[in-house]
Short mmCIF file of C-alpha atoms and ligand atoms in Angstrom, two decimals:
data_model
loop_
_atom_site.label_atom_id
_atom_site.label_comp_id
_atom_site.label_asym_id
_atom_site.label_seq_id
_atom_site.Cartn_x
_atom_site.Cartn_y
_atom_site.Cartn_z
CA UNK A 470 128.43 88.86 116.44
CA UNK A 471 126.12 88.52 114.43
CA UNK A 472 124.58 91.48 114.81
CA UNK A 473 124.04 93.31 111.42
CA UNK A 474 123.01 96.02 110.17
CA UNK A 475 119.17 96.20 108.96
CA UNK A 476 120.04 96.81 105.34
CA UNK A 477 121.56 93.34 105.30
CA UNK A 478 118.45 91.72 107.02
CA UNK A 479 116.17 93.46 104.54
CA UNK A 480 117.90 92.48 101.42
CA UNK A 481 117.91 89.00 102.08
CA UNK A 482 114.09 89.20 103.00
CA UNK A 483 113.88 90.63 99.22
CA UNK A 484 116.23 88.14 97.63
CA UNK A 485 113.29 85.63 98.65
CA UNK A 486 110.47 87.85 99.18
CA UNK A 487 110.02 87.57 102.01
CA UNK A 488 108.52 89.83 105.47
CA UNK A 489 110.35 90.61 108.72
CA UNK A 490 108.61 91.28 111.79
CA UNK A 491 110.28 94.19 114.19
CA UNK A 492 109.50 94.11 117.51
CA UNK A 493 109.89 96.90 120.34
CA UNK A 494 111.37 95.52 123.02
CA UNK A 495 110.98 96.85 126.42
CA UNK A 496 112.61 94.59 129.05
CA UNK A 497 113.82 91.12 129.62
CA UNK A 498 111.54 89.01 129.32
CA UNK A 499 109.94 90.74 125.76
CA UNK A 500 113.27 90.28 124.61
CA UNK A 501 113.12 86.98 125.55
CA UNK A 502 110.46 85.41 124.60
CA UNK A 503 111.62 87.54 121.15
CA UNK A 504 115.23 85.72 121.44
CA UNK A 505 113.53 82.16 121.60
CA UNK A 506 111.49 82.43 119.76
CA UNK A 507 113.17 82.86 116.63
CA UNK A 508 115.51 80.57 118.13
CA UNK A 509 113.13 77.81 117.64
CA UNK A 510 111.79 79.08 114.00
CA UNK A 511 115.32 80.17 112.43
CA UNK A 512 114.61 83.57 111.80
CA UNK A 513 116.80 87.29 111.57
CA UNK A 514 115.28 89.46 114.17
CA UNK A 515 114.56 93.83 114.17
CA UNK A 516 114.44 94.21 117.66
CA UNK A 517 113.24 97.61 118.14
CA UNK A 518 113.73 100.67 120.90
CA UNK A 519 111.28 103.89 121.06
CA UNK A 520 112.03 107.07 123.28
CA UNK A 521 110.17 106.42 125.46
CA UNK A 522 111.21 102.14 126.10
CA UNK A 523 114.86 104.20 126.49
CA UNK A 524 113.47 106.84 128.91
CA UNK A 525 111.36 103.88 130.27
CA UNK A 526 113.93 101.54 130.86
CA UNK A 527 116.74 103.33 130.83
CA UNK A 528 119.44 104.08 127.62
CA UNK A 529 122.01 101.86 129.65
CA UNK A 530 120.34 99.20 130.93
CA UNK A 531 117.91 98.38 127.66
CA UNK A 532 121.29 99.38 125.34
CA UNK A 533 122.98 96.11 127.69
CA UNK A 534 119.22 93.80 127.36
CA UNK A 535 119.59 94.13 123.79
CA UNK A 536 123.52 93.22 124.03
CA UNK A 537 122.82 90.04 125.75
CA UNK A 538 120.47 88.76 123.52
CA UNK A 539 123.72 88.94 120.13
CA UNK A 540 125.96 87.19 123.38
CA UNK A 541 122.82 84.41 124.37
CA UNK A 542 122.15 83.97 120.23
CA UNK A 543 126.12 84.22 118.96
CA UNK A 544 124.24 83.29 115.15
CA UNK A 545 120.96 84.33 115.39
CA UNK A 546 121.59 87.76 112.73
CA UNK A 547 120.34 90.48 115.29
CA UNK A 548 119.87 94.39 113.60
CA UNK A 549 119.35 96.95 117.10
CA UNK A 550 117.01 99.20 115.89
CA UNK A 551 116.07 102.75 117.08
CA UNK A 552 111.86 103.66 115.95
CA UNK A 553 110.74 106.68 115.37
CA UNK A 554 113.61 109.08 115.78
CA UNK A 555 112.47 112.39 116.22
CA UNK A 556 115.48 113.93 115.92
CA UNK A 557 118.79 114.18 114.49
CA UNK A 558 119.95 114.18 118.39
CA UNK A 559 118.40 110.74 119.52
CA UNK A 560 119.35 109.00 115.68
CA UNK A 561 123.08 110.42 116.95
CA UNK A 562 122.65 108.04 120.33
CA UNK A 563 121.87 105.90 119.17
CA UNK A 564 124.12 105.90 116.93
CA UNK A 565 126.70 105.96 119.71
CA UNK A 566 124.66 103.34 121.63
CA UNK A 567 126.11 101.11 118.55
CA UNK A 568 121.67 100.36 117.43
CA UNK A 569 123.08 99.40 114.02
CA UNK A 570 120.08 100.23 112.24
CA UNK A 571 118.14 103.55 112.97
CA UNK A 572 114.83 105.87 112.60
CA UNK A 573 114.37 109.23 111.34
CA UNK A 574 110.89 109.21 111.23
CA UNK A 575 110.79 112.79 109.56
CA UNK A 576 107.34 113.06 108.44
CA UNK A 577 107.35 114.37 112.23
CA UNK A 578 108.28 117.68 114.00
CA UNK A 579 109.94 117.05 117.28
CA UNK A 580 106.76 116.96 119.12
CA UNK A 581 106.16 114.01 117.68
CA UNK A 582 103.04 115.21 117.09
CA UNK A 583 102.94 117.91 113.68
CA UNK A 584 103.25 117.18 110.42
CA UNK A 585 106.50 118.38 109.16
CA UNK A 586 107.09 119.51 104.85
CA UNK A 587 108.37 117.61 102.41
CA UNK A 588 111.11 119.63 101.99
CA UNK A 589 112.68 119.81 105.70
CA UNK A 590 111.95 115.51 105.86
CA UNK A 591 114.35 115.17 103.26
CA UNK A 592 116.69 117.60 104.88
CA UNK A 593 115.99 115.42 107.83
CA UNK A 594 116.65 112.31 107.11
CA UNK A 595 119.98 113.38 105.26
CA UNK A 596 121.37 114.33 107.35
CA UNK A 597 120.94 110.73 109.46
CA UNK A 598 122.39 109.37 106.31
CA UNK A 599 125.58 111.42 106.30
CA UNK A 600 125.71 110.41 109.70
CA UNK A 601 125.10 106.49 110.12
CA UNK A 602 125.81 105.06 106.13
CA UNK A 603 129.41 106.19 106.95
CA UNK A 604 129.75 104.20 110.16
CA UNK A 605 127.43 101.14 108.13
CA UNK A 606 124.20 101.74 109.84
CA UNK A 607 120.59 101.05 108.26
CA UNK A 608 118.52 104.52 108.21
CA UNK A 609 114.88 103.85 107.87
CA UNK A 610 112.15 107.34 106.84
CA UNK A 611 109.10 108.19 106.50
CA UNK A 612 107.22 110.04 104.16
CA UNK A 613 103.80 110.61 104.58
CA UNK A 614 101.52 109.93 108.73
CA UNK A 615 100.06 107.33 109.44
CA UNK A 616 96.57 107.50 111.26
CA UNK A 617 92.91 105.12 109.45
CA UNK A 618 91.14 106.86 105.73
CA UNK A 619 87.46 106.29 107.12
CA UNK A 620 87.13 105.39 110.84
CA UNK A 621 87.39 108.59 112.31
CA UNK A 622 90.14 108.07 114.21
CA UNK A 623 93.08 108.57 111.94
CA UNK A 624 94.46 111.29 109.35
CA UNK A 625 92.38 110.57 106.52
CA UNK A 626 93.50 109.84 103.34
CA UNK A 627 95.86 113.11 102.49
CA UNK A 628 98.30 112.32 105.37
CA UNK A 629 98.76 108.92 103.22
CA UNK A 630 101.95 108.73 102.05
CA UNK A 631 102.24 110.08 98.19
CA UNK A 632 103.56 107.18 94.95
CA UNK A 633 104.84 110.43 93.66
CA UNK A 634 106.99 112.26 96.20
CA UNK A 635 108.76 108.67 96.97
CA UNK A 636 111.08 108.51 93.70
CA UNK A 637 112.57 111.91 94.71
CA UNK A 638 112.31 111.41 98.21
CA UNK A 639 114.88 108.03 98.02
CA UNK A 640 116.58 109.50 95.40
CA UNK A 641 117.22 112.87 97.58
CA UNK A 642 118.04 110.93 101.04
CA UNK A 643 119.04 107.71 100.09
CA UNK A 644 117.73 105.54 103.03
CA UNK A 645 117.52 102.20 103.14
CA UNK A 646 114.22 101.80 104.26
CA UNK A 647 110.98 103.80 103.91
CA UNK A 648 107.61 103.71 106.02
CA UNK A 649 104.21 104.10 104.25
CA UNK A 650 101.13 105.34 105.68
CA UNK A 651 98.31 103.32 104.35
CA UNK A 652 95.78 103.41 107.11
CA UNK A 653 97.20 101.96 109.45
CA UNK A 654 97.54 103.14 113.56
CA UNK A 655 99.72 103.15 116.83
CA UNK A 656 98.20 101.37 119.63
CA UNK A 657 94.93 98.94 120.07
CA UNK A 658 92.37 101.12 118.92
CA UNK A 659 93.17 100.89 115.46
CA UNK A 660 89.94 100.55 113.19
CA UNK A 661 86.48 100.54 114.74
CA UNK A 662 84.93 97.63 112.08
CA UNK A 663 86.61 94.48 111.00
CA UNK A 664 88.95 95.04 107.43
CA UNK A 665 88.11 93.35 105.54
CA UNK A 666 89.11 92.25 101.42
CA UNK A 667 85.66 94.47 100.71
CA UNK A 668 85.90 97.30 103.61
CA UNK A 669 88.27 99.95 102.20
CA UNK A 670 91.01 100.31 105.31
CA UNK A 671 93.96 99.96 104.49
CA UNK A 672 95.00 101.88 101.26
CA UNK A 673 96.74 98.56 99.74
CA UNK A 674 96.42 100.68 96.64
CA UNK A 675 99.76 102.93 97.98
CA UNK A 676 101.61 100.56 98.73
CA UNK A 677 100.86 98.40 95.42
CA UNK A 678 102.22 101.97 92.84
CA UNK A 679 104.87 102.89 95.12
CA UNK A 680 106.66 99.09 94.40
CA UNK A 681 105.85 99.50 90.87
CA UNK A 682 107.23 102.87 91.26
CA UNK A 683 109.60 102.11 93.34
CA UNK A 684 110.53 98.33 92.41
CA UNK A 685 114.10 97.96 94.58
CA UNK A 686 112.56 100.37 97.73
CA UNK A 687 112.19 98.08 100.77
CA UNK A 688 109.22 99.57 102.27
CA UNK A 689 107.78 99.39 106.08
CA UNK A 690 104.31 98.81 107.39
CA UNK A 691 103.72 100.53 110.93
CA UNK A 692 101.65 100.21 113.15
CA UNK A 693 100.79 96.84 112.20
CA UNK A 694 99.68 94.79 114.94
CA UNK A 695 96.73 92.01 114.38
CA UNK A 696 94.54 92.93 117.69
CA UNK A 697 93.86 89.34 118.23
CA UNK A 698 90.43 89.15 119.70
CA UNK A 699 90.62 86.34 122.05
CA UNK A 700 93.40 88.53 124.25
CA UNK A 701 91.24 91.44 123.80
CA UNK A 702 87.55 88.53 125.39
CA UNK A 703 90.90 87.07 128.31
CA UNK A 704 91.38 91.06 129.30
CA UNK A 705 87.53 92.25 129.42
CA UNK A 706 87.00 88.82 130.74
CA UNK A 707 89.62 88.92 133.59
CA UNK A 708 89.44 92.36 134.77
CA UNK A 709 89.83 94.42 132.02
CA UNK A 710 87.91 97.28 129.58
CA UNK A 711 88.90 97.47 126.23
CA UNK A 712 85.93 98.39 123.85
CA UNK A 713 85.39 97.08 120.60
CA UNK A 714 89.01 97.22 118.19
CA UNK A 715 90.23 95.19 115.55
CA UNK A 716 94.10 95.90 113.90
CA UNK A 717 95.57 94.02 110.54
CA UNK A 718 94.66 91.51 109.36
CA UNK A 719 97.34 88.75 108.74
CA UNK A 720 95.99 88.95 105.29
CA UNK A 721 96.50 92.34 104.92
CA UNK A 722 99.81 92.47 105.87
CA UNK A 723 101.10 89.06 103.36
CA UNK A 724 99.30 90.95 100.82
CA UNK A 725 101.80 93.57 101.82
CA UNK A 726 104.66 91.81 101.13
CA UNK A 727 103.98 90.38 97.61
CA UNK A 728 104.29 94.15 97.05
CA UNK A 729 107.40 94.84 98.48
CA UNK A 730 107.02 95.30 102.21
CA UNK A 731 110.02 94.33 103.58
CA UNK A 732 109.69 95.47 108.28
CA UNK A 733 106.46 95.03 109.45
CA UNK A 734 106.53 96.70 113.41
CA UNK A 735 104.63 95.39 115.64
CA UNK A 736 104.03 96.33 119.68
CA UNK A 737 100.22 96.40 121.00
CA UNK A 738 100.14 93.11 119.98
CA UNK A 739 103.40 91.88 123.14
CA UNK A 740 101.51 94.96 125.48
CA UNK A 741 98.05 92.04 124.95
CA UNK A 742 99.84 89.31 125.75
CA UNK A 743 101.47 90.76 128.45
CA UNK A 744 97.95 92.22 129.68
CA UNK A 745 95.50 89.31 128.75
CA UNK A 746 98.22 87.02 130.87
CA UNK A 747 98.44 88.56 134.07
CA UNK A 748 95.28 89.54 134.40
CA UNK A 749 94.06 85.63 134.22
CA UNK A 750 97.09 85.48 136.71
CA UNK A 751 95.57 87.28 139.21
CA UNK A 752 92.60 86.71 138.79
CA UNK A 753 93.19 82.59 139.45
CA UNK A 754 95.30 82.98 141.51
CA UNK A 755 94.55 85.69 144.09
CA UNK A 756 96.75 84.36 146.42
CA UNK A 757 100.41 84.25 144.50
CA UNK A 758 102.84 86.75 144.61
CA UNK A 759 105.68 85.69 143.07
CA UNK A 760 106.04 88.05 140.16
CA UNK A 761 108.36 85.19 138.14
CA UNK A 762 105.06 83.53 138.05
CA UNK A 763 103.82 85.32 135.87
CA UNK A 764 106.13 87.68 134.11
CA UNK A 765 107.13 83.66 132.75
CA UNK A 766 103.13 83.04 131.67
CA UNK A 767 103.63 86.52 130.06
CA UNK A 768 106.57 86.08 128.21
CA UNK A 769 105.68 82.81 127.54
CA UNK A 770 102.99 84.38 125.52
CA UNK A 771 104.06 86.71 123.36
CA UNK A 772 106.72 83.67 121.76
CA UNK A 773 102.84 82.04 120.98
CA UNK A 774 102.50 85.61 118.72
CA UNK A 775 106.17 86.56 117.79
CA UNK A 776 106.71 82.38 115.96
CA UNK A 777 103.50 83.11 114.42
CA UNK A 778 104.77 86.23 112.82
CA UNK A 779 107.83 85.35 112.27
CA UNK A 780 106.21 82.21 110.98
CA UNK A 781 103.51 83.70 108.59
CA UNK A 782 105.36 86.84 107.95
CA UNK A 783 108.33 84.48 105.67
CA UNK A 784 110.95 84.66 107.77
CA UNK A 785 111.05 81.78 109.25
CA UNK A 786 113.79 79.26 108.01
CA UNK A 787 115.54 81.90 106.70
CA UNK A 788 118.57 82.62 109.67
CA UNK A 789 120.89 81.87 108.53
CA UNK A 790 119.98 81.73 104.77
CA UNK A 791 123.45 83.81 104.34
CA UNK A 792 126.96 85.54 106.25
CA UNK A 793 125.97 87.49 107.88
CA UNK A 794 128.35 90.63 107.45
CA UNK A 795 129.72 93.07 109.51
CA UNK A 796 129.31 97.15 110.24
CA UNK A 797 132.85 97.53 109.37
CA UNK A 798 131.31 95.47 105.01
CA UNK A 799 128.69 98.13 105.24
CA UNK A 800 131.20 101.05 105.80
CA UNK A 801 132.72 99.53 101.92
CA UNK A 802 129.17 98.63 100.85
CA UNK A 803 128.45 102.49 101.20
CA UNK A 804 131.62 103.37 99.73
CA UNK A 805 130.79 101.46 96.80
CA UNK A 806 126.88 102.57 97.04
O1 G3H B 1171 105.54 103.40 117.99
C1 G3H B 1171 104.89 103.32 117.92
C2 G3H B 1171 105.31 101.45 119.65
O2 G3H B 1171 105.22 101.02 119.27
C3 G3H B 1171 106.30 102.26 120.56
O3 G3H B 1171 105.85 102.90 121.49
O4 G3H B 1171 106.77 105.26 122.25
O5 G3H B 1171 104.72 103.53 123.78
O6 G3H B 1171 107.47 103.19 123.48
P1 G3H B 1171 105.97 103.73 122.39
P1 13P B 1172 101.29 98.31 116.37
O1 13P B 1172 100.98 100.27 117.74
O2 13P B 1172 100.71 98.24 115.32
O3 13P B 1172 101.87 97.07 117.27
O4 13P B 1172 102.63 99.42 116.30
C1 13P B 1172 104.36 99.91 116.67
C2 13P B 1172 104.80 100.25 115.67
O5 13P B 1172 104.82 100.82 114.39
C3 13P B 1172 105.86 100.57 116.33
O6 13P B 1172 106.65 101.73 115.20
ZN1 ZN B 1173 105.29 103.60 114.25
#
């Protein structure tokens, strides 16, 4: 212990009104940054692996990196989560590997691109819940498609989550958390203009409406990297060529958290931190060739970001608030649900 279910982490976050960052992990240095940052600020951890991460690092390696986190930090509650599972089979693989949480992203078909219709999303998500809950494992679903609203990058407002569908979806699937589409998108190229409260790039009204209709629902914001401008500047200063681009501001995430967002997905910001660090190091130290030098520095840069997110989303200081529940305890929780 404590490998915990994501459900417990989010239930506890809801009780006190804070959000918990979800960080994607692909390698050892990332996992170390996520954990040592969490230990320093005393935050619970949601560590996620995408299908791409499982393929890149190899399932066995990644699972053991995650296991090492649990062994090294036995007091910090950690949920191991599958990000964007696109089929029942991939969710089953993650469950077999010992993940305590899976996302069945039924908003899209198996190709990960084509939107799936509402009924078929309910059906496939429900199948995963039927497998996961009897084992005490959490399930996140998704309604609506990610993509910018009016910058021409994404899918337009019509693909965003329809608040009118949420109650039915949650009741029929029994998901523990729901990813909502409000105009964010994955990666560094989210917005061509800087979001501000008077520019309507994010549909915060959708989050508020869902919270009004389903006050107990744990909402998840994907595509929530903030794309720090100092990292973009550093990458470009040392040979990169990233065009002008903006991410989701921390104030917008904090607004979402006030209205029921409990998990905030961040991947790109850690990638930017690594790239900015390595580009600078290579340029300034052309005689160096020991990867531990620049990977160690990139781990420090990632740790700085994760600590800021734990603090700004409000999960810092809450790691030891509650008694971690085992997956066996969670089985009983679902039996009585
Ligand atoms: O959902 C997107 C995450 O950033 C994971 O990205 O599929 O490249 O690992 P990935
Ligand atoms: P970013 O690309 O904004 O970091 O989003 C990550 C994400 O949503 C992972 O599921
Ligand atoms: Zn995502």
